[in-house]
Amino acid sequence: MKISVKAPAKINLTLDVLHKRNDGFHEVKMIMTTVDLSDRIDLVELDIDKIMVEVSEGFVPSDERNLAYQAALKLKQRYNITKGVYIYITKNIPVAAGLAGGSSDAAATLRGLNQLWNLGLSIEELASVGREIGSDVAFCVYGGTALATGRGEIIEPIASPPPGWVILAKPPIGVSTADIYRRLQVDKVSHCDETEMIRAIETKNFQGICNNLHNVLEDVTFSLYPEVQNIKDQMKKFGADGVLMSGSGPTVFGLVSKESRLNRVYNGLRGFCHDVYAVRLINQPHS
Ligand code: ATP
């Protein structure tokens, strides 16, 4: 038996860091939402008790370092499953981009194996396995739009934003999330007000969402990679309604409410950035 699952990317509408914890992680507060740029995960049942992974992009590891591999292994261990699986990952989400591609692959693998192996687990049970893999995996199990707290693994689903377009632009650099957090001076950040963002989302106020975009990691990434700031400036210039860096970067996204303006922003960015995508906001969580 074989099934295919979509693994959508996420963007941060807000990202705040409250303090550094004793365990070394940072206490964060973020509003994340899924966008329609997805990897594809094909899962094929194996007769032997083995996890095999192949990835369309050769530079992504296909061994136990792959987050989809770790998802399958954790699920097998927690529920004593002796079946095997072959996982083929078609990458469309740029890697190390601040879009949680690897985490989403892991989450889609959990959702898919729940079906393939007839486990009957709830989304919360799958998210609990996901939390052991990485901070963003639990959010990706839920999908939709959510407030994430703790180190990002405590998920509170919220309403969906109104329909809209997202332009994603990734300069040709990889950013280490750990490095950006290490350089962040937490006592100097200007915190954001998530309640305003949540209100804008709940009232489907697109301009309100654009006005409340905030990411405290932007300044750190911009100081290391001025080209990321440049993309943000260009995206504003070409007419996006709201612009922000996602996660620790380097991807910058622009929100556009009107399809008529989408092409102008997209084509403008294509002029000096190779990786540019125009996609929709996804308005539904995973069931
Ligand atoms: P986040 O936004 O959660 O910080 P990211 O988008 O910045 O994530 P990923 O694309 O998830 O970063 O990749 C980070 C690293 O994870 C890569 O360098 C890669 O080696 C490793 N990795 C493990 N599994 C995967 C996977 N399935 N897809 C992509 N990268 C993976």
Coordinates of C-alpha atoms and ligand atoms in Angstrom, one line a residue:
M1 CA 0.0 0.0 0.0
K2 CA 1.2 3.5 -0.8
I3 CA 0.0 7.0 0.3
S4 CA 1.1 10.5 -0.5
V5 CA 0.9 13.4 2.0
K6 CA 1.5 17.1 1.5
A7 CA 4.0 18.9 3.8
P8 CA 3.3 22.6 3.6
A9 CA 5.8 25.3 4.6
K10 CA 5.1 27.8 7.5
I11 CA 5.7 31.5 7.9
N12 CA 5.9 33.5 11.1
L13 CA 3.4 36.3 11.4
T14 CA 5.1 37.2 14.7
L15 CA 8.2 35.9 16.4
D16 CA 9.0 37.1 19.9
V17 CA 11.7 35.8 22.3
L18 CA 10.9 36.3 26.0
H19 CA 14.1 35.0 27.7
K20 CA 16.7 32.3 27.7
R21 CA 15.8 29.3 29.8
N22 CA 18.0 27.2 32.1
D23 CA 17.9 24.3 29.6
G24 CA 19.5 26.5 27.0
F25 CA 16.4 26.9 24.8
H26 CA 14.8 30.3 24.4
E27 CA 11.2 30.9 25.6
V28 CA 9.4 32.1 22.5
K29 CA 5.9 33.3 21.5
M30 CA 5.1 33.1 17.8
I31 CA 2.1 33.1 15.5
M32 CA 2.6 30.8 12.6
T33 CA 0.5 30.0 9.6
T34 CA 0.8 27.5 6.7
V35 CA 1.3 28.5 3.1
D36 CA 0.7 26.5 0.0
L37 CA 4.3 25.7 -0.9
S38 CA 4.7 22.0 -0.1
D39 CA 7.0 19.1 -0.1
R40 CA 5.4 15.8 -1.1
I41 CA 5.9 12.7 1.1
D42 CA 5.3 9.3 -0.5
L43 CA 5.0 6.4 2.0
V44 CA 5.2 2.8 0.9
E45 CA 4.6 -0.1 3.3
L46 CA 7.6 -2.5 3.5
D47 CA 7.5 -6.2 4.4
I48 CA 10.7 -5.9 6.4
D49 CA 11.1 -4.0 9.7
K50 CA 13.1 -1.1 8.2
I51 CA 12.9 2.6 7.5
M52 CA 14.3 3.7 4.1
V53 CA 14.4 7.4 3.0
E54 CA 15.2 8.9 -0.4
V55 CA 15.1 12.6 -1.1
S56 CA 14.8 14.3 -4.5
E57 CA 17.6 16.8 -3.5
G58 CA 20.8 14.9 -3.0
F59 CA 22.3 17.4 -0.5
V60 CA 19.5 16.7 2.1
P61 CA 20.5 13.7 4.3
S62 CA 18.6 10.5 3.7
D63 CA 19.8 8.7 6.8
E64 CA 18.8 9.0 10.5
R65 CA 19.6 12.7 10.3
N66 CA 16.5 13.2 8.2
L67 CA 13.6 14.5 10.3
A68 CA 11.1 12.2 8.4
Y69 CA 13.2 9.2 9.3
Q70 CA 13.2 10.3 12.9
A71 CA 9.4 10.7 12.9
A72 CA 9.0 7.2 11.6
L73 CA 11.4 5.8 14.2
K74 CA 9.8 7.6 17.1
L75 CA 6.4 6.4 16.1
K76 CA 7.6 2.8 15.8
Q77 CA 9.3 3.0 19.2
R78 CA 6.4 4.6 21.1
Y79 CA 3.8 2.3 19.7
N80 CA 5.9 -0.9 19.3
I81 CA 5.3 -1.1 15.5
T82 CA 7.3 -3.8 13.7
K83 CA 6.3 -2.8 10.2
G84 CA 8.7 -1.0 7.8
V85 CA 8.3 2.0 5.5
Y86 CA 10.0 3.5 2.4
I87 CA 9.7 7.3 2.5
Y88 CA 10.3 9.3 -0.7
I89 CA 10.6 13.1 -0.2
T90 CA 10.1 15.5 -3.1
K91 CA 11.5 18.7 -1.9
N92 CA 9.9 21.9 -3.1
I93 CA 10.4 24.0 0.1
P94 CA 13.9 25.6 0.1
V95 CA 16.2 24.1 2.7
A96 CA 17.4 26.0 5.8
A97 CA 15.2 28.9 4.8
G98 CA 13.1 29.6 7.9
L99 CA 10.1 27.8 6.4
A100 CA 10.3 24.6 8.6
G101 CA 10.6 22.3 5.6
G102 CA 12.3 19.5 7.5
S103 CA 9.8 19.8 10.4
S104 CA 6.9 19.7 8.0
D105 CA 8.3 16.6 6.3
A106 CA 8.4 15.0 9.8
A107 CA 4.9 16.1 10.6
A108 CA 3.5 14.8 7.3
T109 CA 5.3 11.5 7.9
L110 CA 3.5 11.2 11.3
R111 CA 0.1 12.0 9.8
G112 CA 0.7 9.6 6.8
L113 CA 2.0 6.7 8.9
N114 CA -1.0 7.1 11.2
Q115 CA -3.1 6.3 8.1
L116 CA -0.8 3.7 6.5
W117 CA -0.4 1.7 9.7
N118 CA -4.1 2.3 10.9
L119 CA -3.0 3.6 14.2
G120 CA -6.1 5.8 14.9
L121 CA -4.0 8.4 16.8
S122 CA -5.4 11.9 17.4
I123 CA -3.6 15.0 16.1
E124 CA -2.5 15.8 19.8
E125 CA -1.0 12.3 20.1
L126 CA 0.9 12.8 16.8
A127 CA 2.0 16.3 18.0
S128 CA 3.3 14.7 21.2
V129 CA 5.6 12.4 19.1
G130 CA 6.5 15.4 17.0
R131 CA 7.7 17.4 20.0
E132 CA 10.5 14.9 20.6
I133 CA 11.8 15.6 17.1
G134 CA 12.0 19.4 17.0
S135 CA 10.3 22.6 18.2
D136 CA 8.4 23.3 15.0
V137 CA 7.1 19.7 14.4
A138 CA 4.1 20.0 16.7
F139 CA 2.9 23.1 14.9
C140 CA 3.3 21.3 11.5
V141 CA 1.3 18.4 12.7
Y142 CA -1.6 20.7 13.4
G143 CA -1.2 23.0 10.4
G144 CA -3.5 26.0 10.0
T145 CA -2.7 29.0 12.2
A146 CA -1.6 28.8 15.8
L147 CA 0.1 30.6 18.7
A148 CA 3.2 28.6 19.7
T149 CA 4.8 29.1 23.1
G150 CA 7.4 27.3 25.2
R151 CA 10.3 26.6 22.9
G152 CA 7.7 26.6 20.1
E153 CA 6.2 23.2 20.8
I154 CA 3.1 24.3 22.9
I155 CA 0.4 24.8 20.3
E156 CA -2.9 26.7 20.6
P157 CA -4.8 26.7 17.3
I158 CA -6.4 30.1 16.4
A159 CA -8.6 31.3 13.6
S160 CA -7.4 31.3 10.0
P161 CA -6.4 34.6 8.3
P162 CA -8.5 35.8 5.5
P163 CA -7.6 34.5 2.0
G164 CA -4.5 36.2 0.6
W165 CA -1.3 35.8 -1.3
V166 CA 2.2 35.3 -0.1
I167 CA 5.4 36.0 -2.1
L168 CA 8.4 34.2 -0.7
A169 CA 11.9 35.2 -1.7
K170 CA 15.0 33.4 -0.5
P171 CA 18.5 34.8 -1.2
P172 CA 21.1 32.1 -1.9
I173 CA 22.4 31.7 1.6
G174 CA 21.7 29.2 4.4
V175 CA 21.1 30.6 7.9
S176 CA 21.8 28.6 11.1
T177 CA 18.9 29.1 13.5
A178 CA 21.1 28.2 16.4
D179 CA 23.7 30.9 15.4
I180 CA 21.0 33.6 15.2
Y181 CA 19.6 32.8 18.6
R182 CA 23.1 32.7 20.1
R183 CA 23.7 36.2 18.8
L184 CA 20.4 37.6 19.9
Q185 CA 20.6 40.0 22.9
V186 CA 17.3 39.1 24.5
D187 CA 17.3 42.0 27.0
K188 CA 17.5 44.5 24.1
V189 CA 14.6 43.2 21.9
S190 CA 11.4 45.2 21.4
H191 CA 8.7 42.8 22.1
C192 CA 5.6 42.4 20.0
D193 CA 1.9 42.5 20.9
E194 CA 0.4 39.2 19.8
T195 CA -3.0 40.2 21.0
E196 CA -3.3 42.8 18.2
M197 CA -2.3 40.2 15.6
I198 CA -4.7 37.7 16.9
R199 CA -7.5 40.3 16.8
A200 CA -6.6 41.2 13.2
I201 CA -6.7 37.5 12.3
E202 CA -10.0 36.8 14.1
T203 CA -11.7 39.8 12.5
K204 CA -10.2 38.8 9.0
N205 CA -8.6 42.3 8.9
F206 CA -5.9 41.8 6.2
Q207 CA -4.3 45.2 6.6
G208 CA -4.4 44.7 10.4
I209 CA -2.3 41.5 10.0
C210 CA 0.1 43.4 7.8
N211 CA 0.5 46.2 10.3
N212 CA 1.3 43.9 13.2
L213 CA 4.0 41.7 11.5
H214 CA 6.9 41.5 13.9
N215 CA 10.0 39.3 14.1
V216 CA 12.7 40.1 16.8
L217 CA 15.3 38.0 15.0
E218 CA 15.2 40.2 11.9
D219 CA 17.9 42.7 13.2
V220 CA 20.3 39.9 14.0
T221 CA 20.0 38.3 10.6
F222 CA 20.0 41.6 8.8
S223 CA 23.3 42.6 10.5
L224 CA 24.9 39.4 9.4
Y225 CA 23.3 39.3 5.9
P226 CA 22.4 42.8 4.6
E227 CA 21.0 41.1 1.4
V228 CA 18.1 39.9 3.5
Q229 CA 17.3 43.5 4.5
N230 CA 17.6 44.5 0.9
I231 CA 15.0 41.9 -0.2
K232 CA 12.7 43.2 2.5
D233 CA 13.1 46.8 1.2
Q234 CA 12.6 45.7 -2.4
M235 CA 9.5 43.8 -1.6
K236 CA 8.0 46.9 0.1
K237 CA 9.0 49.0 -2.9
F238 CA 7.2 46.7 -5.3
G239 CA 4.0 47.1 -3.3
A240 CA 3.5 44.2 -0.9
D241 CA 1.0 45.1 1.8
G242 CA 3.2 43.7 4.6
V243 CA 6.7 42.3 4.6
L244 CA 8.6 40.2 7.2
M245 CA 11.5 37.8 7.5
S246 CA 10.3 34.3 8.4
G247 CA 11.8 32.4 11.4
S248 CA 15.6 33.1 11.5
G249 CA 15.6 33.7 7.8
P250 CA 16.8 34.2 5.2
T251 CA 13.4 33.9 3.5
V252 CA 11.4 37.1 3.4
F253 CA 7.7 37.0 2.7
G254 CA 5.3 39.6 1.4
L255 CA 1.6 39.5 2.0
V256 CA -0.6 40.8 -0.8
S257 CA -4.4 40.9 -0.6
K258 CA -5.1 41.6 -4.3
E259 CA -4.1 39.1 -7.1
S260 CA -3.7 42.1 -9.4
R261 CA -0.7 43.3 -7.4
L262 CA 0.8 39.8 -7.1
N263 CA 2.5 39.8 -10.4
R264 CA 4.1 43.2 -9.9
V265 CA 5.7 42.1 -6.6
Y266 CA 6.6 38.6 -8.0
N267 CA 8.2 39.9 -11.2
G268 CA 10.0 42.7 -9.4
L269 CA 11.6 40.3 -7.0
R270 CA 12.5 37.8 -9.8
G271 CA 14.8 40.5 -11.2
F272 CA 17.4 40.0 -8.5
C273 CA 16.5 36.8 -6.6
H274 CA 16.3 33.3 -8.0
D275 CA 14.2 31.6 -5.4
V276 CA 10.8 33.4 -5.6
Y277 CA 7.4 31.8 -5.1
A278 CA 3.9 33.2 -5.2
V279 CA 1.5 31.0 -3.2
R280 CA -1.7 31.2 -1.2
L281 CA -2.2 31.3 2.5
I282 CA -3.8 27.9 3.6
N283 CA -6.9 28.5 5.5
Q284 CA -7.5 25.0 6.9
P285 CA -5.7 23.1 9.7
H286 CA -5.1 19.4 9.2
S287 CA -7.9 17.2 10.4
Ligands
ATP1 P1 13.1 26.0 10.8 O1 12.3 27.1 10.1 O2 12.3 25.0 11.5 O3 14.3 26.5 11.6 P2 14.4 25.6 8.3 O4 13.4 25.8 7.2 O5 15.3 26.8 8.6 O6 13.7 25.1 9.6 P3 15.0 23.0 7.2 O7 14.7 23.2 5.8 O8 14.1 22.3 8.1 O9 15.4 24.4 7.9 O10 16.5 22.3 7.2 C1 17.4 22.5 8.3 C2 18.4 21.3 8.2 O11 17.8 20.1 8.6 C3 19.0 21.1 6.9 O12 20.3 21.6 6.8 C4 19.0 19.6 6.6 O13 20.3 19.1 6.6 C5 18.3 19.0 7.8 N1 17.2 18.1 7.4 C6 16.8 17.0 8.0 N2 15.7 16.5 7.5 C7 15.3 17.3 6.5 C8 14.3 17.3 5.5 N3 13.4 16.3 5.5 N4 14.2 18.3 4.7 C9 15.1 19.3 4.7 N5 16.1 19.4 5.6 C10 16.3 18.4 6.5

